Backbone as CSV, one residue per row, in Angstrom:
resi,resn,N_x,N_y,N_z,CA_x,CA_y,CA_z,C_x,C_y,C_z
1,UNK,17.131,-22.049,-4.317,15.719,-21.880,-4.130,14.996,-22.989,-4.886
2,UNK,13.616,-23.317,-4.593,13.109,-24.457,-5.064,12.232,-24.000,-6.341
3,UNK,11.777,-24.852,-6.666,10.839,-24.711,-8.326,9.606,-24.111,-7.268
4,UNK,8.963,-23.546,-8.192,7.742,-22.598,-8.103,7.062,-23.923,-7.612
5,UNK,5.759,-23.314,-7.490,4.466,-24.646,-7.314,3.754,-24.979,-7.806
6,UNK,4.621,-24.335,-9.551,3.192,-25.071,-10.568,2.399,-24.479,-11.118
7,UNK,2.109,-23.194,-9.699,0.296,-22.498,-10.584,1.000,-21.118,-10.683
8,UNK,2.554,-20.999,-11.201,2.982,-19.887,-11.105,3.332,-18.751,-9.998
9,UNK,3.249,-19.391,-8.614,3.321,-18.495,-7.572,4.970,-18.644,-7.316
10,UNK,5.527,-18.512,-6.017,6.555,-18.507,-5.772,6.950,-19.271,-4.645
11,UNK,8.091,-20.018,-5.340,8.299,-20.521,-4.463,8.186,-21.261,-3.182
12,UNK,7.786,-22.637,-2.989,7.560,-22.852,-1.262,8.646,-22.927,-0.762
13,UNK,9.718,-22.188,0.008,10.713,-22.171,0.850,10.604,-21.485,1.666
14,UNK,11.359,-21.079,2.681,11.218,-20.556,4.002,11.322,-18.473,3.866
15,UNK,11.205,-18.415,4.474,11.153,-16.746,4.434,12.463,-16.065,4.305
16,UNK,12.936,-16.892,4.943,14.806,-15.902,4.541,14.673,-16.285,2.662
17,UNK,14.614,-17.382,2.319,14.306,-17.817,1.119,13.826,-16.863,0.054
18,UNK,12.756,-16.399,0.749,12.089,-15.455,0.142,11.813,-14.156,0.391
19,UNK,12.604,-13.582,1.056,12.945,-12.935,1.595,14.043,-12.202,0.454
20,UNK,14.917,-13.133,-0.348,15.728,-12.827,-1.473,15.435,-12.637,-2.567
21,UNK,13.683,-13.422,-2.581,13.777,-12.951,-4.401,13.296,-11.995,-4.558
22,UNK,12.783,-10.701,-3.935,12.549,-9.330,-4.586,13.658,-9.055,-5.335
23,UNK,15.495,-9.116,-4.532,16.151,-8.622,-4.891,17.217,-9.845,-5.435
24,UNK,17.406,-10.788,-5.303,17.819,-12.129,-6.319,17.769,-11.680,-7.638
25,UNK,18.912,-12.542,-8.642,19.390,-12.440,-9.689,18.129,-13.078,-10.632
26,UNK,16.848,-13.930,-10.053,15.793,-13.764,-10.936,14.587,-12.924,-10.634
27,UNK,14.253,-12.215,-9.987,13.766,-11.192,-9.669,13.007,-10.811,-11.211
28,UNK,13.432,-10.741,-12.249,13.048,-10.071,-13.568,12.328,-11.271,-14.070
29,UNK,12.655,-12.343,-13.388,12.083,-13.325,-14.723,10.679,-14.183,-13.831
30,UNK,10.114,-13.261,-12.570,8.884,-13.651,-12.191,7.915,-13.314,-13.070
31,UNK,6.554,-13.999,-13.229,5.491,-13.199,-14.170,4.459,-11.930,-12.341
32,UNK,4.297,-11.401,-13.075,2.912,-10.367,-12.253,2.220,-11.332,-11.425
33,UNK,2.081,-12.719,-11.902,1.313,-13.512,-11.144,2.153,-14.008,-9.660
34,UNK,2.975,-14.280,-10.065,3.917,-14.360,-8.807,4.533,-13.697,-7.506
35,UNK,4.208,-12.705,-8.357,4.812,-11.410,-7.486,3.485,-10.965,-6.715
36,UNK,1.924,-10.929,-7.367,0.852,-11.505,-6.626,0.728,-12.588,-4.833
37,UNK,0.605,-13.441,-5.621,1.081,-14.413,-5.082,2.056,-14.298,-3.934
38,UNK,2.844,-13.719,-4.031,4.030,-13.712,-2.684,3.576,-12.449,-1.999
39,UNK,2.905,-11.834,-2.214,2.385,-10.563,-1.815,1.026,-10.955,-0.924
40,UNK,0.409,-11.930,-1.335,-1.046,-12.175,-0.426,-0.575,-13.347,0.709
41,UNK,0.419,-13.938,0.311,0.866,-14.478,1.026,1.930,-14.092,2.127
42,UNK,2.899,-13.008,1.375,3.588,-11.973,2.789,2.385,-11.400,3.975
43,UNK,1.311,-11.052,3.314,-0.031,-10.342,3.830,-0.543,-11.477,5.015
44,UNK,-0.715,-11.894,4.332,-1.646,-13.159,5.156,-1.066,-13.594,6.033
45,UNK,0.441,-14.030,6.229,1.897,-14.487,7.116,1.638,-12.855,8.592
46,UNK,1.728,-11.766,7.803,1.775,-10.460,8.372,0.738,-10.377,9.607
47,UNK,-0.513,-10.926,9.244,-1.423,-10.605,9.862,-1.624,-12.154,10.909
48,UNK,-1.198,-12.596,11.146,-0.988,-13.622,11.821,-0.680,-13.553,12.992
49,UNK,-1.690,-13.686,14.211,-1.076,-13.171,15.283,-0.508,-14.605,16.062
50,UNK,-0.313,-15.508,15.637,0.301,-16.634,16.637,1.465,-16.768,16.082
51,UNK,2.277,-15.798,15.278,3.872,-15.295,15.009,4.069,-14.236,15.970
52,UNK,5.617,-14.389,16.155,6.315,-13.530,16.206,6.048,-12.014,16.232
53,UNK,6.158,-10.790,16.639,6.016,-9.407,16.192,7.277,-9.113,15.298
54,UNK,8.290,-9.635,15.518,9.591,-9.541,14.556,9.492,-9.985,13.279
55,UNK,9.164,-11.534,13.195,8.341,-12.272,12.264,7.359,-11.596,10.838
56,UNK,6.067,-11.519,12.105,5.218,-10.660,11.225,5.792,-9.478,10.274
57,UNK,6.310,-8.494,11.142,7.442,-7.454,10.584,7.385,-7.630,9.318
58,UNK,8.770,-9.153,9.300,8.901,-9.126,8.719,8.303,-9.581,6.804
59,UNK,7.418,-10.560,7.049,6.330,-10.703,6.327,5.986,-9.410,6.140
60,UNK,5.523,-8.143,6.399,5.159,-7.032,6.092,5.828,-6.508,5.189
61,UNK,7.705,-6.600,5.795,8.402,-6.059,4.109,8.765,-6.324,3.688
62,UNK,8.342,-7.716,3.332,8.175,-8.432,2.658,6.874,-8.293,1.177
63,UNK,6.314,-8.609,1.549,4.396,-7.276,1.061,5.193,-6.469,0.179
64,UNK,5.425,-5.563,1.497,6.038,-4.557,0.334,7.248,-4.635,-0.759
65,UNK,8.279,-5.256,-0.460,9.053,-5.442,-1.272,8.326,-6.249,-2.951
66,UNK,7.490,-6.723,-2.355,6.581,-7.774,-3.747,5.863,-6.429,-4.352
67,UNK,5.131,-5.676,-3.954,4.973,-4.677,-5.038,5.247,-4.368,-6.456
68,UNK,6.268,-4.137,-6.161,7.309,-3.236,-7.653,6.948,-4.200,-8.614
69,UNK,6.752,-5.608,-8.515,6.908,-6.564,-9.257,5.304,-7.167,-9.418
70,UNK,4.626,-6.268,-8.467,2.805,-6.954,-8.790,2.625,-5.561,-10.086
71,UNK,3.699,-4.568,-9.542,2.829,-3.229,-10.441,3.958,-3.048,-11.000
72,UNK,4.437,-3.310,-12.181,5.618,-3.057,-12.699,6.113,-1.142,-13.416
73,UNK,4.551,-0.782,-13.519,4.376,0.774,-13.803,5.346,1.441,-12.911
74,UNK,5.608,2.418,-12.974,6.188,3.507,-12.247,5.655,4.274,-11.464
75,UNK,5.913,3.451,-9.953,4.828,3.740,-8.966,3.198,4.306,-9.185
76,UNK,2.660,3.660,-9.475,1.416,3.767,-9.682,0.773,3.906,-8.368
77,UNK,-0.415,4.302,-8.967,-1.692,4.796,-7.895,-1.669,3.350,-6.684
78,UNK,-2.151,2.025,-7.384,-2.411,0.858,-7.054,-0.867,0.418,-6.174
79,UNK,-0.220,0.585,-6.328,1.128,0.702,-5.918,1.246,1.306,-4.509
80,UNK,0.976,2.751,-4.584,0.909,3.235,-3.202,-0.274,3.026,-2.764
81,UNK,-1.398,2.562,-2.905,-2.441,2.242,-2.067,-2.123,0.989,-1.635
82,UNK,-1.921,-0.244,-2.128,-1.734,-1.311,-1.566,-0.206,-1.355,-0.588
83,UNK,0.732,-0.716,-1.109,1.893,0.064,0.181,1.333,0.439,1.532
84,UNK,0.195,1.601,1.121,0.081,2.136,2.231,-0.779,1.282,3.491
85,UNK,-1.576,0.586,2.749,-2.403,-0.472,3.238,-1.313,-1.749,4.514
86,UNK,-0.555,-1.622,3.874,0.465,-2.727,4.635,1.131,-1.869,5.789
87,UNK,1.619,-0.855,5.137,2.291,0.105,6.149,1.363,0.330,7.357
88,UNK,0.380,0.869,7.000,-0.500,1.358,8.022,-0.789,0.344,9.140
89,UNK,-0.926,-1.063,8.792,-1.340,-1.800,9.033,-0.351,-2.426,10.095
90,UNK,1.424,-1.938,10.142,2.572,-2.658,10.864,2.209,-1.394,11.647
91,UNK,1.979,-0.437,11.318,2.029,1.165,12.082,1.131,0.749,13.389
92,UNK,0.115,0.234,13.099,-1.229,-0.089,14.172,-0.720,-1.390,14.854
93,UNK,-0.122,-1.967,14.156,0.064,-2.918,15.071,1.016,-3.622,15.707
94,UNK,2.285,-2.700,15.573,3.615,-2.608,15.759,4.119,-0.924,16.363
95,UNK,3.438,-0.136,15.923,3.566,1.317,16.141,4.405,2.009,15.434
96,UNK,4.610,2.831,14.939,5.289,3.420,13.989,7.062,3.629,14.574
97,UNK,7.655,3.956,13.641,9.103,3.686,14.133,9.941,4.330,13.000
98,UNK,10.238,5.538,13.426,11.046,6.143,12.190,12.401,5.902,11.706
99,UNK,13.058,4.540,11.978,14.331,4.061,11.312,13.522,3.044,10.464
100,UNK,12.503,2.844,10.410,12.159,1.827,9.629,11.151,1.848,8.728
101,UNK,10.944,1.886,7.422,10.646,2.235,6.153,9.317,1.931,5.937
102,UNK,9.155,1.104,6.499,7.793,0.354,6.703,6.946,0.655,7.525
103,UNK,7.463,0.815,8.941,7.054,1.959,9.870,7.303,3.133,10.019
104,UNK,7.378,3.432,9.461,7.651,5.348,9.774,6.138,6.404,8.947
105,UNK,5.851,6.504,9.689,4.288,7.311,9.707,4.867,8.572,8.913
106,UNK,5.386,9.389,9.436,5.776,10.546,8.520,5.918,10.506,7.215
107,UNK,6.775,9.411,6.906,6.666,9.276,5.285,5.421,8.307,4.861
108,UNK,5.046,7.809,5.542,3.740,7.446,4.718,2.981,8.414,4.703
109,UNK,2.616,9.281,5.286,1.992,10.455,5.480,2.229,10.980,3.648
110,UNK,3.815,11.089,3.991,4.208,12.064,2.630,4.212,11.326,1.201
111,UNK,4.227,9.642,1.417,4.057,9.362,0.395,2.436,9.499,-0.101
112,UNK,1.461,9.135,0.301,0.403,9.520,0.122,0.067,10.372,-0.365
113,UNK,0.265,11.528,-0.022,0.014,12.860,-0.502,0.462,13.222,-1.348
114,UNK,1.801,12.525,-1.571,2.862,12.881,-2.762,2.203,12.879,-4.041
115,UNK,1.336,11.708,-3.566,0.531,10.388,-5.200,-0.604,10.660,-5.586
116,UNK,-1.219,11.614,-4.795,-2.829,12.133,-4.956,-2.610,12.022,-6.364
117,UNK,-1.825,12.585,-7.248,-1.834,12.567,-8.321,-2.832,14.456,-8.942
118,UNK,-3.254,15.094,-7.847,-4.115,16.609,-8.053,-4.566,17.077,-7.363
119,UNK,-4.133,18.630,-6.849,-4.443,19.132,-6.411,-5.524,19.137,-5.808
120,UNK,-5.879,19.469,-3.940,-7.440,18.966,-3.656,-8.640,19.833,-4.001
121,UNK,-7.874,21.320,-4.431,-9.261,22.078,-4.689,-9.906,21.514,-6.048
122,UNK,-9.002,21.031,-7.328,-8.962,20.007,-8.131,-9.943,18.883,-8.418
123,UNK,-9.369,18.248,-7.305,-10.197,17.056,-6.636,-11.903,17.289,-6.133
124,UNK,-11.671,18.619,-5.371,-12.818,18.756,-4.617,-13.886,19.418,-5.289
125,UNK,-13.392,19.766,-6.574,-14.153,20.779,-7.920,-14.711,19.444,-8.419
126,UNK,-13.761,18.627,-8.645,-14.084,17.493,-9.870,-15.401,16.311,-8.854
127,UNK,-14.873,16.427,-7.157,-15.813,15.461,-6.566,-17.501,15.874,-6.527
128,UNK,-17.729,17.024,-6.714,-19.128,17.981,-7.106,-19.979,16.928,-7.974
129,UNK,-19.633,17.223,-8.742,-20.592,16.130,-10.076,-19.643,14.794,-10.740
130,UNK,-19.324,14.000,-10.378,-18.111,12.626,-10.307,-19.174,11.851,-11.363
131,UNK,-20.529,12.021,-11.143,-21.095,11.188,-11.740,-20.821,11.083,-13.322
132,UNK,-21.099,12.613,-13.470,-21.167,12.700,-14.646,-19.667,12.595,-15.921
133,UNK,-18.296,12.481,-14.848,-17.154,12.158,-15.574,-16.808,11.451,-16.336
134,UNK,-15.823,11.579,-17.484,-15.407,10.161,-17.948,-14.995,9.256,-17.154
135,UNK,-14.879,7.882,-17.992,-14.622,6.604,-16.903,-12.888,6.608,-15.932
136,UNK,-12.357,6.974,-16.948,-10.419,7.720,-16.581,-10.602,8.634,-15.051
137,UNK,-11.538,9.375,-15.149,-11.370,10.452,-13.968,-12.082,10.261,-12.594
138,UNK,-13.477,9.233,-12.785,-14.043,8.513,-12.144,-12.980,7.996,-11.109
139,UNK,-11.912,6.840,-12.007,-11.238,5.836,-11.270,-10.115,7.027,-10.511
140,UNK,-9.654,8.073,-11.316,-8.916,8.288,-10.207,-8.897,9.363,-9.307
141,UNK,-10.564,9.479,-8.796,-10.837,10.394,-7.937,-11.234,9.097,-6.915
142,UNK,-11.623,8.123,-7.531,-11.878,6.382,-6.707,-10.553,6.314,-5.838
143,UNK,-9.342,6.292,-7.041,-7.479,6.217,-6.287,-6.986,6.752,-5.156
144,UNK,-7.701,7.914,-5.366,-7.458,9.180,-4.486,-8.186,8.692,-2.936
145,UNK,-9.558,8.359,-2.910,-10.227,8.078,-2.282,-9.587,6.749,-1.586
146,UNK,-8.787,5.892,-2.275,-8.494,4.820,-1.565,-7.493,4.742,-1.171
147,UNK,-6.612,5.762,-1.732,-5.084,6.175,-0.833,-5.264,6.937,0.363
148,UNK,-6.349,7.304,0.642,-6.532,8.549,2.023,-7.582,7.389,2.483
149,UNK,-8.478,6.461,2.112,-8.934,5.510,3.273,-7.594,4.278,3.703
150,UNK,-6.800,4.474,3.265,-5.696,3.131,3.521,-5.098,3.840,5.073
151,UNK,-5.498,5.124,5.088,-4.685,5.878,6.198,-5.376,5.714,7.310
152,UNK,-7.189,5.683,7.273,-7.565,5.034,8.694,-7.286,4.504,9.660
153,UNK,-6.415,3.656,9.680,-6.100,2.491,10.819,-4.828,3.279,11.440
154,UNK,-4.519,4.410,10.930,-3.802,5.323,11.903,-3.777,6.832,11.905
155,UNK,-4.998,6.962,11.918,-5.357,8.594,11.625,-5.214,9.026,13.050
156,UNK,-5.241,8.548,14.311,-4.967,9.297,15.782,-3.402,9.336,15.725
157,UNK,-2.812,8.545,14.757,-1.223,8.985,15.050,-0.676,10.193,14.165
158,UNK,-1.682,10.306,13.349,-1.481,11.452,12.170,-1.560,12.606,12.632
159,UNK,-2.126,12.784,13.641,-2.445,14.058,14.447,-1.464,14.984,15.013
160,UNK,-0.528,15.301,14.268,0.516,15.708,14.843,0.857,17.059,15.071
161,UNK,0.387,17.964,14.546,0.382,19.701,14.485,0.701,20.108,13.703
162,UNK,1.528,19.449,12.854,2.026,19.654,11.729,1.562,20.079,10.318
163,UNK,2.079,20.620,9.612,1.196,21.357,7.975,0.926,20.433,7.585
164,UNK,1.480,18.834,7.578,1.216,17.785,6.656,-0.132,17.569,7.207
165,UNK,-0.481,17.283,8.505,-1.642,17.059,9.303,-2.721,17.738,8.981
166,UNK,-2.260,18.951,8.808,-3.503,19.626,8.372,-3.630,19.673,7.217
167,UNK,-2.890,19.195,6.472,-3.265,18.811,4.772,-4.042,17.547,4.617
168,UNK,-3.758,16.552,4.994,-4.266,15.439,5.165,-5.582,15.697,5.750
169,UNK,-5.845,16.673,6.800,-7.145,16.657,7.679,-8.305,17.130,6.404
170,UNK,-7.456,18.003,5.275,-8.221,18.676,4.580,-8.818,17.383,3.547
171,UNK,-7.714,17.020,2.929,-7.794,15.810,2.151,-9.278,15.206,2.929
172,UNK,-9.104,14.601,4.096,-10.004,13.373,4.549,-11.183,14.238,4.367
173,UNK,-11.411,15.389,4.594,-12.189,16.183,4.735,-13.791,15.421,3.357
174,UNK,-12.567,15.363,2.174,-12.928,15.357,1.191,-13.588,14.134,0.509
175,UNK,-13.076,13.307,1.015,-13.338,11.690,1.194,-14.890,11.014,0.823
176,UNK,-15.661,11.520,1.980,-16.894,11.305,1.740,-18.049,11.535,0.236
177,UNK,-17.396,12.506,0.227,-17.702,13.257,-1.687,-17.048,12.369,-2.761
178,UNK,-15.979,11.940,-2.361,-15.305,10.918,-4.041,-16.327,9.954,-4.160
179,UNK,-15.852,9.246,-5.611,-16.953,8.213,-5.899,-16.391,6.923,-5.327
């Protein structure tokens, strides 16, 4: 693989290239900035419509694979929102596809919900007066709010009959009220 480019990003080589260093033997010794960096740039590659649909794809998990290493926390809030953001995003424009991790709607469904991080009656007690919260509870009724708007761009596929569906329906329900 080649030397970085200087301003700390990663790598200019080709995508199989990079494609390896999530999981490559230096993987540990990127800074946050890098792992940035290959992440707006998997994004940006992703959304490119004069590629490939395979291509793009793959730029997508790509995105995601750069994560772990933009948010080094243990799956954090910011973590699954910017996940779900990508996911959603191959879901709409690739269609969802349940052998594939990236596409598969069901578990994004469940990861989402997984991460609320509190209960919605919780949520929906605390979204009443938001104003008046500390700054800690503010942001993560904000988290909450931005893990259930990342789901937009495929809420007609969410529709499924299912208990998760109608958990989620409740969730969105709630949306408008966060700060």
């Amino acid at each position: 693989m080649s030397h970085d480019d200087g301003r700390g990003g990663p790598p200019r080589t080709s995508l199989e290239d990079l494609e390896r260093m999530p999981v490559g033997p230096d993987a540990g010794s990127y800074s946050l900035e890098a792992w940035e960096h290959l992440r707006d740039l998997a994004v940006g590659r992703m959304q490119r419509g004069d590629l490939p649909a395979g291509t793009r794809i793959r730029w997508g998990r790509l995105a995601l694979a750069a994560l772990p290493g933009k948010y080094p926390e243990e799956r954090s809030q910011r973590l699954v929102i910017d996940s779900a953001r990508v996911r959603a995003y191959l879901i709409r424009e690739f269609g969802p596809d349940a052998t594939d991790p990236a596409r598969d709607l069901a578990a994004l469904r469940a990861d989402v919900l997984r991460n609320l991080g509190m209960p919605r009656e919780t949520a929906a007690r605390l979204a009443d007066g938001w104003q008046s919260l500390p700054r800690e509870q503010m942001l993560r009724l904000r988290r909450i709010k931005n893990m259930l708007s990342a789901l937009h761009p495929v809420l007609p596929l969410l529709e499924d009959g299912t208990p998760a569906a109608a958990d989620l329906r409740a969730w969105l329900e709630l949306v408008p009220r966060l700060p």
